[in-house]
mmCIF file of C-alpha atoms in Angstrom:
data_model
loop_
_atom_site.group_PDB
_atom_site.id
_atom_site.type_symbol
_atom_site.label_atom_id
_atom_site.label_comp_id
_atom_site.label_asym_id
_atom_site.label_seq_id
_atom_site.Cartn_x
_atom_site.Cartn_y
_atom_site.Cartn_z
ATOM 1 C CA MET A 216 21.411 9.732 42.022
ATOM 2 C CA ILE A 217 20.281 11.512 45.179
ATOM 3 C CA ALA A 218 20.992 8.500 47.337
ATOM 4 C CA SER A 219 24.665 8.832 46.429
ATOM 5 C CA ILE A 220 25.061 11.750 48.822
ATOM 6 C CA GLU A 221 25.875 9.333 51.607
ATOM 7 C CA ASN A 222 28.950 8.244 49.682
ATOM 8 C CA GLY A 223 30.329 11.774 49.315
ATOM 9 C CA GLY A 224 30.560 11.218 45.584
ATOM 10 C CA GLY A 225 30.550 14.914 44.720
ATOM 11 C CA SER A 226 26.964 15.106 43.460
ATOM 12 C CA ALA A 227 25.017 18.348 43.784
ATOM 13 C CA MET A 228 22.903 16.748 46.500
ATOM 14 C CA ALA A 229 26.067 15.928 48.449
ATOM 15 C CA ASP A 230 26.813 19.626 48.776
ATOM 16 C CA SER A 231 23.267 20.585 49.635
ATOM 17 C CA GLU A 232 23.486 20.143 53.390
ATOM 18 C CA ASP A 233 26.294 22.697 53.691
ATOM 19 C CA LYS A 234 24.445 25.120 51.414
ATOM 20 C CA VAL A 235 21.216 24.766 53.337
ATOM 21 C CA LYS A 236 23.061 25.202 56.620
ATOM 22 C CA GLY A 237 24.692 28.332 55.217
ATOM 23 C CA ARG A 238 21.287 29.775 54.413
ATOM 24 C CA ALA A 239 20.057 28.868 57.862
ATOM 25 C CA ARG A 240 22.985 30.696 59.482
ATOM 26 C CA GLY A 241 22.235 33.726 57.321
ATOM 27 C CA GLY A 242 18.715 33.877 58.715
ATOM 28 C CA LYS A 243 19.599 32.831 62.251
ATOM 29 C CA ALA A 244 18.550 36.114 63.825
ATOM 30 C CA ARG A 245 15.024 35.695 62.504
ATOM 31 C CA SER A 246 14.892 31.977 63.093
ATOM 32 C CA ASP A 247 15.954 32.157 66.758
ATOM 33 C CA LYS A 248 12.889 34.203 67.574
ATOM 34 C CA LEU A 249 10.555 31.353 66.600
ATOM 35 C CA SER A 250 10.084 28.080 68.411
ATOM 36 C CA PRO A 251 10.067 24.838 66.360
ATOM 37 C CA GLU A 252 6.353 24.531 67.068
ATOM 38 C CA ARG A 253 5.707 28.057 65.809
ATOM 39 C CA LYS A 254 7.734 27.414 62.640
ATOM 40 C CA SER A 255 5.741 24.260 61.944
ATOM 41 C CA GLU A 256 2.496 26.104 62.545
ATOM 42 C CA ILE A 257 3.466 28.875 60.107
ATOM 43 C CA ALA A 258 4.491 26.374 57.439
ATOM 44 C CA ARG A 259 1.302 24.357 57.913
ATOM 45 C CA LYS A 260 -0.930 27.408 57.669
ATOM 46 C CA ALA A 261 0.906 28.640 54.581
ATOM 47 C CA ALA A 262 0.428 25.289 52.893
ATOM 48 C CA LYS A 263 -3.266 25.236 53.740
ATOM 49 C CA VAL A 264 -3.786 28.742 52.414
ATOM 50 C CA ARG A 265 -1.886 27.952 49.230
ATOM 51 C CA TRP A 266 -3.596 24.667 48.477
ATOM 52 C CA GLN A 267 -7.061 24.926 50.004
ATOM 53 C CA ASN A 268 -8.046 28.226 48.448
ATOM 54 C CA PRO A 269 -10.509 27.540 45.626
ATOM 55 C CA ARG A 270 -8.731 27.512 42.285
ATOM 56 C CA THR A 271 -10.176 26.663 38.933
ATOM 57 C CA SER A 272 -8.102 24.666 36.497
ATOM 58 C CA GLU A 273 -7.895 27.769 34.306
ATOM 59 C CA GLN A 274 -6.485 29.840 37.142
ATOM 60 C CA GLY A 275 -3.989 27.113 37.916
ATOM 61 C CA VAL A 276 -2.735 27.234 34.350
ATOM 62 C CA LEU A 277 -2.741 30.975 33.711
ATOM 63 C CA ASN A 278 -1.773 32.561 37.018
ATOM 64 C CA LEU A 279 1.324 30.572 37.906
ATOM 65 C CA GLN A 280 4.550 30.349 35.978
ATOM 66 C CA ILE A 281 7.899 28.694 36.588
ATOM 67 C CA GLU A 282 10.125 31.254 38.291
ATOM 68 C CA LYS A 283 13.295 29.134 38.287
ATOM 69 C CA GLN A 284 14.041 25.579 37.213
ATOM 70 C CA ILE A 285 17.026 23.215 37.121
ATOM 71 C CA GLU A 286 17.803 19.511 36.714
ATOM 72 C CA ILE A 287 20.332 17.795 38.982
ATOM 73 C CA ASP A 288 21.277 14.124 38.674
ATOM 74 C CA GLY A 289 18.178 13.561 36.553
ATOM 75 C CA ILE A 290 15.884 15.215 39.093
ATOM 76 C CA GLY A 291 13.977 18.213 37.735
ATOM 77 C CA MET A 292 13.127 20.829 40.355
ATOM 78 C CA GLY A 293 12.191 24.473 40.569
ATOM 79 C CA VAL A 294 10.131 27.238 42.143
ATOM 80 C CA LEU A 295 6.824 28.633 40.882
ATOM 81 C CA SER A 296 5.964 32.324 40.793
ATOM 82 C CA ASP A 297 4.097 32.029 44.111
ATOM 83 C CA GLY A 298 7.178 30.566 45.842
ATOM 84 C CA THR A 299 6.063 26.924 45.694
ATOM 85 C CA ALA A 300 9.036 24.543 45.539
ATOM 86 C CA PHE A 301 8.380 21.580 43.239
ATOM 87 C CA LEU A 302 9.749 18.477 41.550
ATOM 88 C CA ASN A 303 8.707 17.207 38.145
ATOM 89 C CA GLY A 304 7.162 13.743 37.868
ATOM 90 C CA ARG A 305 10.337 12.011 36.699
ATOM 91 C CA GLY A 306 12.340 13.689 39.438
ATOM 92 C CA LEU A 307 9.888 12.594 42.121
ATOM 93 C CA ALA A 308 9.954 9.017 40.818
ATOM 94 C CA ARG A 309 13.760 9.009 40.776
ATOM 95 C CA LEU A 310 13.828 10.316 44.334
ATOM 96 C CA CYS A 311 11.638 7.385 45.403
ATOM 97 C CA GLY A 312 13.474 4.760 43.340
ATOM 98 C CA ILE A 313 10.398 3.879 41.286
ATOM 99 C CA ASP A 314 9.227 4.025 37.685
ATOM 100 C CA SER A 315 7.681 7.348 36.678
ATOM 101 C CA SER A 316 4.520 5.538 35.575
ATOM 102 C CA ARG A 317 3.602 5.141 39.265
ATOM 103 C CA ILE A 318 3.454 8.929 39.604
ATOM 104 C CA SER A 319 1.309 9.219 36.468
ATOM 105 C CA GLU A 320 -1.074 6.579 37.824
ATOM 106 C CA MET A 321 -1.437 8.502 41.084
ATOM 107 C CA GLY A 322 -2.392 11.634 39.113
ATOM 108 C CA THR A 323 -5.074 9.744 37.191
ATOM 109 C CA ASP A 324 -6.358 8.058 40.358
ATOM 110 C CA TRP A 325 -6.401 11.159 42.584
ATOM 111 C CA ASP A 326 -10.162 11.793 42.485
ATOM 112 C CA LYS A 327 -11.112 8.107 42.792
ATOM 113 C CA ALA A 328 -8.437 7.210 45.377
ATOM 114 C CA MET A 329 -8.454 3.500 44.543
ATOM 115 C CA LEU A 330 -4.711 2.847 44.557
ATOM 116 C CA PRO A 331 -2.850 2.232 47.844
ATOM 117 C CA LEU A 332 -0.381 4.986 46.923
ATOM 118 C CA THR A 333 -3.120 7.581 46.432
ATOM 119 C CA ILE A 334 -4.997 6.541 49.573
ATOM 120 C CA LYS A 335 -1.927 6.721 51.802
ATOM 121 C CA VAL A 336 -0.571 9.961 50.357
ATOM 122 C CA GLN A 337 -3.907 11.701 50.862
ATOM 123 C CA GLU A 338 -4.003 10.342 54.411
ATOM 124 C CA LEU A 339 -0.511 11.668 55.131
ATOM 125 C CA LEU A 340 -1.451 15.083 53.756
ATOM 126 C CA ARG A 341 -4.625 15.245 55.830
ATOM 127 C CA ALA A 342 -2.541 14.487 58.920
ATOM 128 C CA ARG A 343 -0.566 17.623 58.086
ATOM 129 C CA GLY A 344 -3.762 19.637 57.652
ATOM 130 C CA VAL A 345 -3.451 19.772 53.845
ATOM 131 C CA SER A 346 -6.037 18.821 51.229
ATOM 132 C CA LEU A 347 -5.080 19.001 47.552
ATOM 133 C CA ASP A 348 -7.550 19.051 44.669
ATOM 134 C CA HIS A 349 -4.770 17.711 42.435
ATOM 135 C CA PRO A 350 -1.369 16.184 43.187
ATOM 136 C CA TYR A 351 0.279 18.608 40.785
ATOM 137 C CA ILE A 352 -0.036 22.153 39.470
ATOM 138 C CA GLU A 353 -0.572 22.357 35.726
ATOM 139 C CA ILE A 354 1.504 25.034 34.011
ATOM 140 C CA LYS A 355 0.869 25.971 30.388
ATOM 141 C CA GLN A 356 3.997 26.154 28.252
ATOM 142 C CA ARG A 357 4.705 26.436 24.547
ATOM 143 C CA SER A 358 5.518 22.735 24.363
ATOM 144 C CA GLY A 359 2.361 21.722 26.245
ATOM 145 C CA PHE A 360 1.345 21.368 29.876
ATOM 146 C CA PHE A 361 3.941 20.906 32.605
ATOM 147 C CA HIS A 362 3.070 19.171 35.893
ATOM 148 C CA ALA A 363 4.767 20.628 38.969
ATOM 149 C CA PHE A 364 4.481 18.422 42.067
ATOM 150 C CA PRO A 365 4.683 20.649 45.190
ATOM 151 C CA ASP A 366 7.261 19.771 47.824
ATOM 152 C CA ILE A 367 4.653 18.887 50.454
ATOM 153 C CA LEU A 368 3.123 16.288 48.111
ATOM 154 C CA CYS A 369 6.577 14.970 47.188
ATOM 155 C CA LEU A 370 7.441 14.340 50.826
ATOM 156 C CA ALA A 371 4.207 12.376 51.334
ATOM 157 C CA VAL A 372 4.979 10.182 48.297
ATOM 158 C CA LEU A 373 8.555 9.717 49.500
ATOM 159 C CA GLU A 374 7.324 8.722 52.970
ATOM 160 C CA TYR A 375 4.955 6.159 51.450
ATOM 161 C CA TYR A 376 7.719 4.394 49.528
ATOM 162 C CA ALA A 377 10.064 4.651 52.514
ATOM 163 C CA PHE A 378 7.726 3.061 55.078
ATOM 164 C CA ASP A 379 4.284 2.012 53.804
ATOM 165 C CA ALA A 380 4.548 0.568 50.303
ATOM 166 C CA PRO A 381 4.217 -3.231 49.860
ATOM 167 C CA THR A 382 7.835 -3.132 48.704
ATOM 168 C CA ILE A 383 9.892 -0.699 50.775
ATOM 169 C CA ARG A 384 12.397 1.247 48.712
ATOM 170 C CA GLU A 385 15.689 1.659 50.538
ATOM 171 C CA GLU A 386 16.552 4.589 48.289
ATOM 172 C CA ALA A 387 13.319 6.306 49.302
ATOM 173 C CA LYS A 388 14.082 5.634 52.961
ATOM 174 C CA ARG A 389 17.558 7.164 52.704
ATOM 175 C CA ASN A 390 16.277 10.201 50.857
ATOM 176 C CA TYR A 391 13.370 10.689 53.242
ATOM 177 C CA ARG A 392 15.767 10.809 56.197
ATOM 178 C CA LEU A 393 17.740 13.520 54.419
ATOM 179 C CA LEU A 394 14.836 15.562 53.081
ATOM 180 C CA ALA A 395 12.067 15.247 55.697
ATOM 181 C CA GLY A 396 10.528 18.348 57.197
ATOM 182 C CA LYS A 397 11.682 21.550 55.512
ATOM 183 C CA ALA A 398 14.905 20.120 54.068
ATOM 184 C CA LEU A 399 13.462 19.352 50.610
ATOM 185 C CA HIS A 400 11.957 22.825 50.381
ATOM 186 C CA ASP A 401 15.261 24.461 51.393
ATOM 187 C CA PHE A 402 17.274 22.207 49.112
ATOM 188 C CA ILE A 403 15.216 23.178 46.057
ATOM 189 C CA TYR A 404 15.426 26.876 46.926
ATOM 190 C CA THR A 405 19.199 26.607 47.321
ATOM 191 C CA GLN A 406 19.832 24.638 44.141
ATOM 192 C CA VAL A 407 17.842 26.956 41.870
ATOM 193 C CA GLY A 408 19.191 30.087 43.584
ATOM 194 C CA TYR A 409 15.799 31.333 44.754
ATOM 195 C CA ASP A 410 15.742 33.751 47.694
ATOM 196 C CA PRO A 411 12.235 34.885 48.718
ATOM 197 C CA ASN A 412 13.759 37.666 50.819
ATOM 198 C CA ASN A 413 15.643 39.112 47.859
ATOM 199 C CA LEU A 414 12.698 40.872 46.264
ATOM 200 C CA VAL A 415 12.979 42.451 42.830
ATOM 201 C CA PRO A 416 13.072 46.273 43.167
ATOM 202 C CA LEU A 417 9.852 47.904 42.033
ATOM 203 C CA VAL A 418 11.537 49.790 39.168
ATOM 204 C CA TRP A 419 12.730 46.469 37.699
ATOM 205 C CA ARG A 420 9.546 44.487 38.419
ATOM 206 C CA GLN A 421 7.798 45.123 35.084
ATOM 207 C CA PHE A 422 10.825 44.019 33.057
ATOM 208 C CA HIS A 423 11.287 41.037 35.388
ATOM 209 C CA ASP A 424 7.650 40.010 35.018
ATOM 210 C CA ARG A 425 7.802 40.188 31.224
ATOM 211 C CA VAL A 426 10.966 38.066 31.137
ATOM 212 C CA SER A 427 9.338 35.497 33.423
ATOM 213 C CA LEU A 428 6.425 35.073 31.021
ATOM 214 C CA THR A 429 8.764 34.219 28.139
ATOM 215 C CA TYR A 430 10.374 31.318 30.029
ATOM 216 C CA ASN A 431 10.393 28.166 27.886
ATOM 217 C CA SER A 432 7.765 29.645 25.566
ATOM 218 C CA ILE A 433 9.823 30.329 22.445
ATOM 219 C CA PRO A 434 9.914 27.411 19.984
ATOM 220 C CA GLN A 435 13.194 25.516 19.955
ATOM 221 C CA GLY A 436 15.577 26.729 17.271
ATOM 222 C CA TYR A 437 14.188 30.281 17.174
ATOM 223 C CA PHE A 438 14.842 33.568 18.975
ATOM 224 C CA SER A 439 12.559 36.400 20.014
ATOM 225 C CA VAL A 440 13.244 40.115 19.730
ATOM 226 C CA PHE A 441 12.235 40.777 23.341
ATOM 227 C CA LYS A 442 14.739 38.340 24.850
ATOM 228 C CA GLU A 443 17.489 39.474 22.489
ATOM 229 C CA ILE A 444 17.184 43.140 23.467
ATOM 230 C CA ALA A 445 17.276 42.409 27.204
ATOM 231 C CA ASP A 446 20.805 43.852 27.417
ATOM 232 C CA MET A 447 19.540 47.101 25.898
ATOM 233 C CA ILE A 448 16.726 47.306 28.432
ATOM 234 C CA VAL A 449 19.170 46.650 31.288
ATOM 235 C CA THR A 450 21.556 49.311 29.958
ATOM 236 C CA LEU A 451 18.732 51.834 29.896
ATOM 237 C CA GLY A 452 17.562 50.750 33.349
ATOM 238 C CA GLN A 453 21.019 51.371 34.760
ATOM 239 C CA ALA A 454 20.754 54.882 33.336
ATOM 240 C CA GLY A 455 17.412 55.366 35.082
ATOM 241 C CA LEU A 456 15.142 54.519 32.137
ATOM 242 C CA HIS A 457 12.984 51.595 33.178
ATOM 243 C CA ILE A 458 10.562 49.580 31.078
ATOM 244 C CA ASP A 459 6.876 49.983 31.816
ATOM 245 C CA SER A 460 3.587 49.693 29.939
ATOM 246 C CA SER A 461 4.267 52.974 28.072
ATOM 247 C CA PHE A 462 7.825 52.056 27.110
ATOM 248 C CA VAL A 463 7.826 48.731 25.242
ATOM 249 C CA PRO A 464 10.894 49.007 22.981
ATOM 250 C CA ASP A 465 10.605 45.504 21.545
ATOM 251 C CA ILE A 466 7.594 46.629 19.489
ATOM 252 C CA SER A 467 9.685 49.301 17.761
ATOM 253 C CA VAL A 468 12.649 46.945 17.342
ATOM 254 C CA GLY A 469 10.394 44.144 16.109
ATOM 255 C CA LEU A 470 8.742 46.259 13.440
ATOM 256 C CA ALA A 471 12.050 47.656 12.190
ATOM 257 C CA TRP A 472 13.730 44.232 12.164
ATOM 258 C CA ALA A 473 10.762 42.638 10.364
ATOM 259 C CA LYS A 474 11.079 45.262 7.635
ATOM 260 C CA TYR A 475 14.824 44.682 7.367
ATOM 261 C CA TRP A 476 14.262 40.899 7.280
ATOM 262 C CA THR A 477 11.878 41.274 4.345
ATOM 263 C CA GLU A 478 14.035 43.785 2.469
ATOM 264 C CA ARG A 479 17.096 41.533 2.716
ATOM 265 C CA ASN A 480 15.051 38.454 1.782
ATOM 266 C CA PHE A 481 16.550 36.579 4.727
ATOM 267 C CA VAL A 482 13.992 33.814 4.293
ATOM 268 C CA GLU A 483 16.109 32.524 1.418
ATOM 269 C CA ARG A 484 19.182 32.358 3.640
ATOM 270 C CA TYR A 485 17.753 31.247 6.991
ATOM 271 C CA GLY A 486 14.317 29.791 6.333
ATOM 272 C CA GLU A 487 10.855 30.898 7.425
ATOM 273 C CA ARG A 488 10.149 32.865 10.568
ATOM 274 C CA ILE A 489 7.144 31.666 12.595
ATOM 275 C CA LYS A 490 4.611 33.081 15.046
ATOM 276 C CA TRP A 491 4.579 32.328 18.781
ATOM 277 C CA ASP A 492 2.278 33.281 21.670
ATOM 278 C CA HIS A 493 3.678 36.218 23.603
ATOM 279 C CA SER A 494 1.876 37.472 26.715
ATOM 280 C CA TYR A 495 2.202 40.605 28.799
ATOM 281 C CA PRO A 496 1.827 40.610 32.599
ATOM 282 C CA ASP A 497 -1.855 40.884 33.481
ATOM 283 C CA TYR A 498 -1.474 44.447 34.842
ATOM 284 C CA PHE A 499 -0.181 45.782 31.488
ATOM 285 C CA PRO A 500 -2.857 47.424 29.286
ATOM 286 C CA GLN A 501 -1.513 45.293 26.440
ATOM 287 C CA ALA A 502 -2.548 42.157 28.352
ATOM 288 C CA ALA A 503 -6.143 42.699 27.235
ATOM 289 C CA SER A 504 -5.241 41.008 23.950
ATOM 290 C CA ASN A 505 -3.099 38.186 25.410
ATOM 291 C CA PRO A 506 -1.739 35.998 23.980
ATOM 292 C CA GLN A 507 -0.370 37.998 21.078
ATOM 293 C CA LEU A 508 1.102 36.323 18.016
ATOM 294 C CA VAL A 509 4.530 37.790 17.299
ATOM 295 C CA TRP A 510 7.367 36.725 15.051
ATOM 296 C CA CYS A 511 10.285 34.616 16.159
ATOM 297 C CA TYR A 512 13.241 34.029 13.880
ATOM 298 C CA PRO A 513 15.605 31.139 13.073
ATOM 299 C CA GLU A 514 18.587 31.093 15.454
ATOM 300 C CA MET A 515 20.954 31.040 12.487
ATOM 301 C CA ALA A 516 19.993 34.681 11.889
ATOM 302 C CA LEU A 517 21.121 35.847 15.357
ATOM 303 C CA GLY A 518 24.433 37.222 14.103
ATOM 304 C CA ASP A 519 22.719 39.384 11.508
ATOM 305 C CA PHE A 520 20.144 40.561 14.043
ATOM 306 C CA ARG A 521 22.745 41.600 16.599
ATOM 307 C CA GLN A 522 24.820 43.460 14.020
ATOM 308 C CA TRP A 523 21.697 45.182 12.671
ATOM 309 C CA MET A 524 20.610 46.056 16.215
ATOM 310 C CA ARG A 525 23.958 47.648 17.036
ATOM 311 C CA GLU A 526 24.809 49.376 13.783
ATOM 312 C CA ASN A 527 21.413 50.107 12.251
ATOM 313 C CA TYR A 528 18.827 50.450 14.997
ATOM 314 C CA ILE A 529 20.898 52.116 17.734
ATOM 315 C CA LYS A 530 23.777 53.865 15.963
ATOM 316 C CA GLY A 531 21.741 54.403 12.794
ATOM 317 C CA GLY A 532 19.208 56.570 14.618
ATOM 318 C CA LYS A 533 16.078 54.411 14.612
ATOM 319 C CA PHE A 534 16.046 54.108 18.403
ATOM 320 C CA ALA A 535 16.482 57.860 18.884
ATOM 321 C CA ALA A 536 13.661 58.488 16.421
ATOM 322 C CA HIS A 537 11.403 56.093 18.357
ATOM 323 C CA ILE A 538 12.163 57.855 21.656
ATOM 324 C CA ASN A 539 11.549 61.300 20.157
ATOM 325 C CA THR A 540 8.185 60.160 18.809
ATOM 326 C CA LYS A 541 7.185 58.931 22.272
ATOM 327 C CA ILE A 542 8.255 62.267 23.752
ATOM 328 C CA LYS A 543 6.174 64.208 21.226
ATOM 329 C CA GLN A 544 3.208 61.970 22.070
ATOM 330 C CA LYS A 545 3.860 62.845 25.750
ATOM 331 C CA GLU A 546 4.242 59.171 26.614
ATOM 332 C CA LEU A 547 7.803 59.743 27.821
ATOM 333 C CA PRO A 548 9.418 62.767 29.546
ATOM 334 C CA ALA A 549 11.750 64.992 27.525
ATOM 335 C CA SER A 550 14.681 64.025 29.761
ATOM 336 C CA PHE A 551 14.380 60.468 28.440
ATOM 337 C CA ALA A 552 16.177 61.374 25.188
ATOM 338 C CA GLN A 553 19.229 62.804 26.926
ATOM 339 C CA LEU A 554 19.482 59.868 29.300
ATOM 340 C CA MET A 555 19.257 57.473 26.364
ATOM 341 C CA ILE A 556 21.985 59.341 24.465
ATOM 342 C CA ALA A 557 24.218 59.295 27.549
ATOM 343 C CA ALA A 558 23.585 55.580 28.142
ATOM 344 C CA TYR A 559 24.761 54.674 24.653
ATOM 345 C CA LYS A 560 27.297 57.510 24.278
ATOM 346 C CA LEU A 561 25.655 58.420 20.977
ATOM 347 C CA ASN A 562 27.063 61.944 21.054
ATOM 348 C CA GLU A 563 30.665 60.730 21.071
ATOM 349 C CA ALA A 564 32.764 60.645 17.953
ATOM 350 C CA GLU A 565 33.079 57.255 16.334
#
């Protein structure tokens, strides 16, 4: 439990203060140039821009994804693709020492504002110059819709249960003292390993963005070709061959593996494969047909897939044939073939 940090019990929260302080020291040169008032003003303006800009429910679902996510001591937390730090509903309730149904009731009551919790939380947010259309951001996932409660909302709820609720929660009071201001935001960033200053290099961005869109989207018990060939894509990237909209190797691998799956009648051994919704980043030409139904396969078949990938697709020449076809179609430069051969040492004797 988060409140246990005062006891030095070794929980992840107990170590958070040192980690957050370490981050602060790392950015001390930048931080020293800003007064506390200026820092607060920047944070307040950022929150207003993020939350007061008009956003339809569809945009809220489609445009944001979970960048990183973790659960610590039963408290789910993470960072969205726009940098928003968040808690899930159960995590927020646990932080406050209440039942999670109270958080659900606040979500239902948000537009009507009839409950004391809703009224006070909205009042606290307005005092900070923030107005939220919803208390959470709705993220579409394979398993359904996920509600991410932004850190600024979480602090207002925590403050309510620490000082204003009919029954004051001592756990909420202790946690509020530890996490008030920017501490919750920094704690979440630290725990999930998110560094907004460590930007993904442009040459890796397209691969990174595709991986991000597959987060938590593959049905449990199955694997996808794209995620399984990530090591191949990284190997090529290290050789200077980076994925982009004209080089989408998982299509070639997927077609070849599907044929092999059928020829070997793997359905008898592993069970049926199923379709799942795969999406490309919105700036890919392929995104015009999002979401695309592609095959995912039973996890029990992973060993066969990896052996086939290594021995059949790469060493067996299918990958080289795919690259040569792309070169002939002038979709890839001629140098691509030699770099690929060098990356996998395909010209060396077995």
